[in-house]
Short mmCIF file of N, CA, C and O in Angstrom, two decimals:
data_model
loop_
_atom_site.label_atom_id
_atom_site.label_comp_id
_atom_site.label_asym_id
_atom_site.label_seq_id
_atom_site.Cartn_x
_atom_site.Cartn_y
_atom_site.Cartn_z
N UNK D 1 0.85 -1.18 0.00
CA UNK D 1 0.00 0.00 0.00
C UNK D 1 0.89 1.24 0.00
O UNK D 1 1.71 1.42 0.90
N UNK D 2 0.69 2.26 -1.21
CA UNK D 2 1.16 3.60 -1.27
C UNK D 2 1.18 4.16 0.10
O UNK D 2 0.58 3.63 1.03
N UNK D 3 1.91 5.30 0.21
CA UNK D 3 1.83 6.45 1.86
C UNK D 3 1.30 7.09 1.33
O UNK D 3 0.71 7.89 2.07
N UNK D 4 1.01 7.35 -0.41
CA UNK D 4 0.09 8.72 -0.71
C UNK D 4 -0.78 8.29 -1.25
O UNK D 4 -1.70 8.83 -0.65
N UNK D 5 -1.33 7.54 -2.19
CA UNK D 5 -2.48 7.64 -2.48
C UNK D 5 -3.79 6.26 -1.98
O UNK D 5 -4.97 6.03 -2.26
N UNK D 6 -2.78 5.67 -1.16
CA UNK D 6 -2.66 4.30 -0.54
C UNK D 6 -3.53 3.25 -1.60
O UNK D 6 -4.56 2.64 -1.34
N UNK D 7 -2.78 3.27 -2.87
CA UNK D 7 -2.85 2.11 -3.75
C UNK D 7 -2.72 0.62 -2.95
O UNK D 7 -1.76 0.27 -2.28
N UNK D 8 -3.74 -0.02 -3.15
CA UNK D 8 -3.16 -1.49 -2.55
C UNK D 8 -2.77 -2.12 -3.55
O UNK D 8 -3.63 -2.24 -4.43
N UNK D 9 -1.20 -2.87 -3.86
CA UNK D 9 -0.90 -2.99 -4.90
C UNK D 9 0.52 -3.93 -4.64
O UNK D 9 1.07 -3.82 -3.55
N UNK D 10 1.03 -4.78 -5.58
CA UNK D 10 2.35 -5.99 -5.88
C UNK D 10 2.84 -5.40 -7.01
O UNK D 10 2.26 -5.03 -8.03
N UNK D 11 4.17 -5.34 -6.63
CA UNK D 11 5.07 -5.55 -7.98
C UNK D 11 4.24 -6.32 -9.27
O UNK D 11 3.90 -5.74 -10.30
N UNK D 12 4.05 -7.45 -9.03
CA UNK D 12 3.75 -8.33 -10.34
C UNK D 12 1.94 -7.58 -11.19
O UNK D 12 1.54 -7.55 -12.36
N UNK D 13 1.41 -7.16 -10.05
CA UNK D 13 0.03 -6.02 -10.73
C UNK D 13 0.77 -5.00 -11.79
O UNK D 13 0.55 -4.87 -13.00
N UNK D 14 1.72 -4.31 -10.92
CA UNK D 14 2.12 -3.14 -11.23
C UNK D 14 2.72 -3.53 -12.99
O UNK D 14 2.40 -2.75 -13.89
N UNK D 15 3.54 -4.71 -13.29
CA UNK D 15 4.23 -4.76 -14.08
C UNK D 15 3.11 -4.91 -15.82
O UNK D 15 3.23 -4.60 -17.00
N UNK D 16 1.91 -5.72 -14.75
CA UNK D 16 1.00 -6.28 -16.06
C UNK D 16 -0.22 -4.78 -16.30
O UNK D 16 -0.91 -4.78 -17.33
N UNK D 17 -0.35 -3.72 -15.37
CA UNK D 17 -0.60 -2.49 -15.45
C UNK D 17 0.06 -2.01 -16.67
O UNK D 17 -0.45 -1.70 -17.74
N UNK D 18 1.39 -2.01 -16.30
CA UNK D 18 2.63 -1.22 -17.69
C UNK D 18 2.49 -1.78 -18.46
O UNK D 18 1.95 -1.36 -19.48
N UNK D 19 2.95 -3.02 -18.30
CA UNK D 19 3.42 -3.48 -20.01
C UNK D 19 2.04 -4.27 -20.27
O UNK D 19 2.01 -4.03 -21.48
N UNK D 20 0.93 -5.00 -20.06
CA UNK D 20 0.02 -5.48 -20.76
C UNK D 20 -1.43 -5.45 -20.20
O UNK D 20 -2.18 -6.42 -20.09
N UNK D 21 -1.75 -3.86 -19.79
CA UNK D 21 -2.91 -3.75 -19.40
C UNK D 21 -4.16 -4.61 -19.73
O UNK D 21 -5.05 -5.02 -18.98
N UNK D 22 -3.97 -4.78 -21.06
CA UNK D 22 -5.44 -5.84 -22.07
C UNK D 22 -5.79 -7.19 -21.68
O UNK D 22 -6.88 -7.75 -21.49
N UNK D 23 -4.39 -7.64 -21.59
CA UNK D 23 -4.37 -8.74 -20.70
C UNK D 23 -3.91 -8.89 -19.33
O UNK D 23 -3.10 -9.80 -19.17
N UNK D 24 -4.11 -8.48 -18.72
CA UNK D 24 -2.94 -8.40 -17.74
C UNK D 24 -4.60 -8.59 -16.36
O UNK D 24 -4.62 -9.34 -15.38
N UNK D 25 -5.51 -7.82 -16.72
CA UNK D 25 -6.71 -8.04 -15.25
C UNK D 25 -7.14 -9.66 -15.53
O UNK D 25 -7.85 -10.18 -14.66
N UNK D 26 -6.76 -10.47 -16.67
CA UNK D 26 -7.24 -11.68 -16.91
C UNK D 26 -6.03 -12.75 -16.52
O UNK D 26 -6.30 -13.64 -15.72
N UNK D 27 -4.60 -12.65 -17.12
CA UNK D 27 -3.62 -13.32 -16.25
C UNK D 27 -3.73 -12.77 -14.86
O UNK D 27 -3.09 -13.69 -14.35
N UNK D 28 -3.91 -12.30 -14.24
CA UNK D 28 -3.76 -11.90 -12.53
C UNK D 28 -5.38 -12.55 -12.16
O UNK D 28 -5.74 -12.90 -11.04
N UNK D 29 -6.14 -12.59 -13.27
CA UNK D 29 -7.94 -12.94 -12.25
C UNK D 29 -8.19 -12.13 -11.47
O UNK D 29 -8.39 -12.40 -10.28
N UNK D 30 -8.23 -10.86 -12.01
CA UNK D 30 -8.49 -9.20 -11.16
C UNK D 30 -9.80 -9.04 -11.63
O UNK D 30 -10.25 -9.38 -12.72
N UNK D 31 -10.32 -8.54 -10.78
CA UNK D 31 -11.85 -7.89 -11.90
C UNK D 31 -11.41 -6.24 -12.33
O UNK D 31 -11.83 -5.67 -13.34
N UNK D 32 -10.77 -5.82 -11.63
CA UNK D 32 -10.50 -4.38 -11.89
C UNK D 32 -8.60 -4.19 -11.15
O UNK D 32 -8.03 -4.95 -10.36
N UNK D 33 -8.12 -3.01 -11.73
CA UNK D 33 -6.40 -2.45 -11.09
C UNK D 33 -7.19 -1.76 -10.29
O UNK D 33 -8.27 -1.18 -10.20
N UNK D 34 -5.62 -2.23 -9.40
CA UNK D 34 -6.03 -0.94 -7.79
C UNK D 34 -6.13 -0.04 -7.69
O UNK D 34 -5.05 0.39 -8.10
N UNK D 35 -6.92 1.06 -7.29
CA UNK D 35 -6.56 2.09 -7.66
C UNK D 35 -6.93 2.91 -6.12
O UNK D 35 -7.44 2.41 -5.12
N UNK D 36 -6.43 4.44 -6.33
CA UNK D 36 -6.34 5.07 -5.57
C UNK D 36 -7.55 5.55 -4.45
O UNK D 36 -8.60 5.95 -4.95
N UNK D 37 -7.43 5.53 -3.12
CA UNK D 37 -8.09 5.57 -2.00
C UNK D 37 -8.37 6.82 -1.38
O UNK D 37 -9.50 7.03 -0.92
N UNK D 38 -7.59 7.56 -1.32
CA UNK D 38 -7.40 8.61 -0.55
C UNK D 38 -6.98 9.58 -1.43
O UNK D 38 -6.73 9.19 -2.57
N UNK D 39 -6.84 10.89 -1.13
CA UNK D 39 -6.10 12.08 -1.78
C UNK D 39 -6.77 12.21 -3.77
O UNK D 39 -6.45 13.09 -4.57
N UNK D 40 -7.61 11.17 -3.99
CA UNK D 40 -8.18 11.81 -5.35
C UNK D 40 -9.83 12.63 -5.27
O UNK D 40 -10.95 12.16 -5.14
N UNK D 41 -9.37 13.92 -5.40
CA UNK D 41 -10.85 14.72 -5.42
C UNK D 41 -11.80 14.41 -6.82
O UNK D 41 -13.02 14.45 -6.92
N UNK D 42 -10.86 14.09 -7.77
CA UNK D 42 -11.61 14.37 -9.02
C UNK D 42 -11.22 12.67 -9.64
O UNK D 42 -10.02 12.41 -9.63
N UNK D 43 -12.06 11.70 -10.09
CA UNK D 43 -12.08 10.40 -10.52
C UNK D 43 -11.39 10.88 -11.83
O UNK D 43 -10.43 10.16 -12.08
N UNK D 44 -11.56 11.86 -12.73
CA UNK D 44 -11.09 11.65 -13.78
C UNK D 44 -9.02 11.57 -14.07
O UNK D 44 -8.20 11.34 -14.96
N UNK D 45 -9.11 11.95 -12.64
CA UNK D 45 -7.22 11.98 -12.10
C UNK D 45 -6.14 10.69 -12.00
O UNK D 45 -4.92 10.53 -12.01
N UNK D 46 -7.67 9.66 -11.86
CA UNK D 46 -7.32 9.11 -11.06
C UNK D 46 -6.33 7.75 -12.53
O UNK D 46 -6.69 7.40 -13.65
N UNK D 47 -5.20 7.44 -11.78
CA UNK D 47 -4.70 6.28 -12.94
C UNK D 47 -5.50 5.43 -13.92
O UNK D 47 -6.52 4.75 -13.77
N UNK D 48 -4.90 5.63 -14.74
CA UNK D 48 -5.66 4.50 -15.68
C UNK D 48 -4.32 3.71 -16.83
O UNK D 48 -3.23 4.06 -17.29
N UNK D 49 -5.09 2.69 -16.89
CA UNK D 49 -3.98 1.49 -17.63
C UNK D 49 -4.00 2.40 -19.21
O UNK D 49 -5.05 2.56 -19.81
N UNK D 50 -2.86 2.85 -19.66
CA UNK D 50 -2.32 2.89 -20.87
C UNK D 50 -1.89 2.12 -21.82
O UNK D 50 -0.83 1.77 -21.31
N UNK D 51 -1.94 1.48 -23.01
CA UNK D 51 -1.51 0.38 -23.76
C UNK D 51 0.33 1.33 -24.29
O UNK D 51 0.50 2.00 -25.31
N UNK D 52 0.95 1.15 -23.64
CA UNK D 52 1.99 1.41 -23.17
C UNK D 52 2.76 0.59 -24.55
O UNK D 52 2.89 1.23 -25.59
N UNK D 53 3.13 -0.50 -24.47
CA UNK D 53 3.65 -1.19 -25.77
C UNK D 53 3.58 -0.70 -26.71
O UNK D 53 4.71 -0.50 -27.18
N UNK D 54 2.47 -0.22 -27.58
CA UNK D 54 2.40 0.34 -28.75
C UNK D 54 2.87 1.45 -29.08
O UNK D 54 3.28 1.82 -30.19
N UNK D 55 2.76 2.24 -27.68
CA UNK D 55 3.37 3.89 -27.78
C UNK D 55 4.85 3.51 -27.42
O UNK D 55 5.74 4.36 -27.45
N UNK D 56 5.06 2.35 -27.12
CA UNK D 56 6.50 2.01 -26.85
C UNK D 56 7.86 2.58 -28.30
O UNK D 56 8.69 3.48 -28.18
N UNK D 57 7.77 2.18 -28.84
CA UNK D 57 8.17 2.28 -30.71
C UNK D 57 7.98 3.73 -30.88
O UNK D 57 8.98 4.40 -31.16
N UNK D 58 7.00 4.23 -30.76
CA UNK D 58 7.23 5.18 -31.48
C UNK D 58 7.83 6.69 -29.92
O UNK D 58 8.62 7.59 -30.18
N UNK D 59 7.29 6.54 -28.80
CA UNK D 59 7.86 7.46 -28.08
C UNK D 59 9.25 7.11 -27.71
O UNK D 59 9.91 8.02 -27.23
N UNK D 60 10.11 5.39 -27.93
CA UNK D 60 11.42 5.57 -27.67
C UNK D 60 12.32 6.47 -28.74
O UNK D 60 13.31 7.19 -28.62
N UNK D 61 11.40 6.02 -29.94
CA UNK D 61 11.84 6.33 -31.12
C UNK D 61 12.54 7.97 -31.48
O UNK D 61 13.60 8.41 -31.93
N UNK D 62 11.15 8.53 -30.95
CA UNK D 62 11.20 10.06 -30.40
C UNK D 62 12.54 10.62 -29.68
O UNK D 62 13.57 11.17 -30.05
N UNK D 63 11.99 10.19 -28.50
CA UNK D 63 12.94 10.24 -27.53
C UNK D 63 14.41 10.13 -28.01
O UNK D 63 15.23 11.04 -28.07
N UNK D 64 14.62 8.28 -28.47
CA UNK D 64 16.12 8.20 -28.97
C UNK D 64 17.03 9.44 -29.97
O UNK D 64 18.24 9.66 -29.95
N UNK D 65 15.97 10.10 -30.78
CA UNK D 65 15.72 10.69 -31.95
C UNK D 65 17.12 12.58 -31.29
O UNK D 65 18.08 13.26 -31.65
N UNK D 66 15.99 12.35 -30.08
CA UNK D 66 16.69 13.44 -28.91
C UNK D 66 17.81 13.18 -28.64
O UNK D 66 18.78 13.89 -28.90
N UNK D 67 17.83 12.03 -28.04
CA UNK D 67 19.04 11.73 -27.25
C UNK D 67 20.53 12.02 -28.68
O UNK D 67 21.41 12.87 -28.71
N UNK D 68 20.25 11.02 -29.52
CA UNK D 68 20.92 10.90 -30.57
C UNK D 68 21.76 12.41 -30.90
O UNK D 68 22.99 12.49 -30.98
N UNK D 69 20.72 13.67 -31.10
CA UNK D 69 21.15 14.78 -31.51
C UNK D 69 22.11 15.70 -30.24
O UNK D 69 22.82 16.69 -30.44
N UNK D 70 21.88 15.11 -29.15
CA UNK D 70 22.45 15.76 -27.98
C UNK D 70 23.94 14.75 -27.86
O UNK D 70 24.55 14.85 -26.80
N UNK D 71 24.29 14.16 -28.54
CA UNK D 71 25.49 13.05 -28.73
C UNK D 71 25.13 12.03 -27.22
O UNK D 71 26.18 11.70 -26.68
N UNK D 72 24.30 11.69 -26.75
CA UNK D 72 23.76 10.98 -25.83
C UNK D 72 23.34 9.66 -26.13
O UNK D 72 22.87 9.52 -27.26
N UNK D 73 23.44 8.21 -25.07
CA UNK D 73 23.16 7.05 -25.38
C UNK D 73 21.39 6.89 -25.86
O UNK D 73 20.61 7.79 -25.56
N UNK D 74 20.96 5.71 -26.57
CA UNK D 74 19.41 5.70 -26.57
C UNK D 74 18.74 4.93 -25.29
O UNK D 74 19.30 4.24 -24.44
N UNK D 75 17.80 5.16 -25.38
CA UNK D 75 16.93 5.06 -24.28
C UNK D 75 16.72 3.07 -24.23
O UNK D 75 15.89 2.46 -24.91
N UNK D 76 17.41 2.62 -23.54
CA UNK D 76 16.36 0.94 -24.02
C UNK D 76 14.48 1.06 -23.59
O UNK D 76 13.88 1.91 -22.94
N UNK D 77 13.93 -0.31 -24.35
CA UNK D 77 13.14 0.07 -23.38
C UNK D 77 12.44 -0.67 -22.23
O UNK D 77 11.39 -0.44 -21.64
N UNK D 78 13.64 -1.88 -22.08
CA UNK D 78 13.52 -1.63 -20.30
C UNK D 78 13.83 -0.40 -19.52
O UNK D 78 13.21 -0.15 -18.49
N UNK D 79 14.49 0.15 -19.85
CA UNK D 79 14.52 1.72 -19.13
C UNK D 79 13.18 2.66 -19.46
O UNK D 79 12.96 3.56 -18.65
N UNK D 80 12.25 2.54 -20.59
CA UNK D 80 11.36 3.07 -20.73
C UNK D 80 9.89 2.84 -19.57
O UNK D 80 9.03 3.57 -19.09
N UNK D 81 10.30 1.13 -19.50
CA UNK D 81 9.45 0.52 -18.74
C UNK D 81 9.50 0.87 -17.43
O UNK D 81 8.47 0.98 -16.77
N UNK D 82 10.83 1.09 -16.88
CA UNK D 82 11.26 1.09 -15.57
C UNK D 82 11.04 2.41 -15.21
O UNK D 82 10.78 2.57 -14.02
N UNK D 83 11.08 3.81 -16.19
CA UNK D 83 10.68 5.03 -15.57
C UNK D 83 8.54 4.88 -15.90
O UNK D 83 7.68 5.57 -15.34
N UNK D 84 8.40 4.13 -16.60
CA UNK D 84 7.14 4.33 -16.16
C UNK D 84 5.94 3.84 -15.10
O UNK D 84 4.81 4.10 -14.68
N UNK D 85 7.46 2.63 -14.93
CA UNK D 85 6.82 1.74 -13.15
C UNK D 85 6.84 2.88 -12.19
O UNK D 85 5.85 3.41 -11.69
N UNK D 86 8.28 3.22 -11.97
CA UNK D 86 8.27 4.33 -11.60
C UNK D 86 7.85 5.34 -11.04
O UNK D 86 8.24 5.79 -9.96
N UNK D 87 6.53 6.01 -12.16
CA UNK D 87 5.74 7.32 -12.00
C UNK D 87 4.47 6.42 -11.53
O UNK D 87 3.43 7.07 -11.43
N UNK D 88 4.37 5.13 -11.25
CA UNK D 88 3.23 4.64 -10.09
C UNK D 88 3.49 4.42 -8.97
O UNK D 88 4.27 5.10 -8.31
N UNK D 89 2.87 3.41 -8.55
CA UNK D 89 2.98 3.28 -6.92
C UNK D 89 4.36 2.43 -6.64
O UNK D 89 4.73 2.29 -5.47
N UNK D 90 5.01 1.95 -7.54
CA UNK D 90 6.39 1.23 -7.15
C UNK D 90 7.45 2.02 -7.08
O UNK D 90 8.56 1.52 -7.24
N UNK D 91 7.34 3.28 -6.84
CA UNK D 91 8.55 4.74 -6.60
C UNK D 91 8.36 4.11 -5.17
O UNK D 91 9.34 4.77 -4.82
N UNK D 92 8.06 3.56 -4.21
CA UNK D 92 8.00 3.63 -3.00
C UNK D 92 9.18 2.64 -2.91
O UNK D 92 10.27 3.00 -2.45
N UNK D 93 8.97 1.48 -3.34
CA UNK D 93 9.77 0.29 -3.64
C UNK D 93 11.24 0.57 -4.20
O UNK D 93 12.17 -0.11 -3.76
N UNK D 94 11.50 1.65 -5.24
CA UNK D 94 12.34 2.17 -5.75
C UNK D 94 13.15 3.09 -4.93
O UNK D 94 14.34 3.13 -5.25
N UNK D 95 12.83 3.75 -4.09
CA UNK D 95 13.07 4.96 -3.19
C UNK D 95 13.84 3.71 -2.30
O UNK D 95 15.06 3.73 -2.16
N UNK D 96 13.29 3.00 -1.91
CA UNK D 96 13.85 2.40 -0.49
C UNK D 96 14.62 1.45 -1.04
O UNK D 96 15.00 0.68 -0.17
N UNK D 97 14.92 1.25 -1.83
CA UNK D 97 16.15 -0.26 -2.66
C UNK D 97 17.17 0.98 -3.20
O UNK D 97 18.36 0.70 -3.32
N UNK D 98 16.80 2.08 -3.46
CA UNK D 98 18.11 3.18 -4.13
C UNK D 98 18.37 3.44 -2.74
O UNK D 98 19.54 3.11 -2.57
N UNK D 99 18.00 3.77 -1.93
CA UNK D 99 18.45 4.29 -0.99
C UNK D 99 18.60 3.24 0.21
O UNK D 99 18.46 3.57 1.39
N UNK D 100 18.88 2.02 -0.17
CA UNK D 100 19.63 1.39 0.67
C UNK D 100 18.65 1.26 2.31
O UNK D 100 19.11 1.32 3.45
N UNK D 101 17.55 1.11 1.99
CA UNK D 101 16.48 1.15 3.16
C UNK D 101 15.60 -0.21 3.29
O UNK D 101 16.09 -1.24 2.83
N UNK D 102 14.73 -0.24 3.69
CA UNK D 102 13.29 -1.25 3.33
C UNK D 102 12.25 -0.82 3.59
O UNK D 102 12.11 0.15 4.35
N UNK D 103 11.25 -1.45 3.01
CA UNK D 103 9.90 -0.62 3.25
C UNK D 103 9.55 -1.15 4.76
O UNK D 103 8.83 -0.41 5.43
N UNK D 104 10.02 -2.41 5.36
CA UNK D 104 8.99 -2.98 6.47
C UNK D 104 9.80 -2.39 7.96
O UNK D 104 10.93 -2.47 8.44
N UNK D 105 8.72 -1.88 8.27
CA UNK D 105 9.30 -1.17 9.65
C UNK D 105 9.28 -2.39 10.98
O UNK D 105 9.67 -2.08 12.11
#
């Protein structure tokens, strides 16, 4: 569970969220993703599964496109994947493994 928006939520949700929303509530036997509890005033805020893969290709593409002209490495996209785990509820998980911590008190 998030400290902010107290998502109840696993790594292995989180991953089939990113990379295969379409399928992903049917491999897990979810009826619905977790979603946020607290701190959303407005439902339309609130997360929603992106088909992420498809925009995969063409926003690394972009992106690399950047990097390339700045004489900079390209983006993989496990690294694409991993900043967009990231910007969900697994920054908590991330925060405390970079920083050499744990989540369980």
């Amino acid at each position: 569970t998030t400290g902010n928006y107290k998502i109840e939520t696993k790594p292995k949700i989180e991953w089939f969220f990113v990379v295969s929303p379409k399928n992903g509530l049917a491999e897990l036997r979810l009826a619905q993703w977790p979603k946020e509890t607290v701190l959303l005033k407005d439902p339309k805020h609130a997360r929603t599964p992106q088909d992420l893969m498809s925009d995969l290709i063409l926003k690394t593409k972009e992106i690399n496109d950047q990097l390339i002209r700045v004489q900079e490495k390209h983006l993989l996209d496990e690294e694409f994947i991993g900043v967009r785990l990231y910007t969900g509820p697994m920054f908590e998980k991330y925060n405390a493994a970079n920083r050499g911590g744990s989540l369980r008190k």
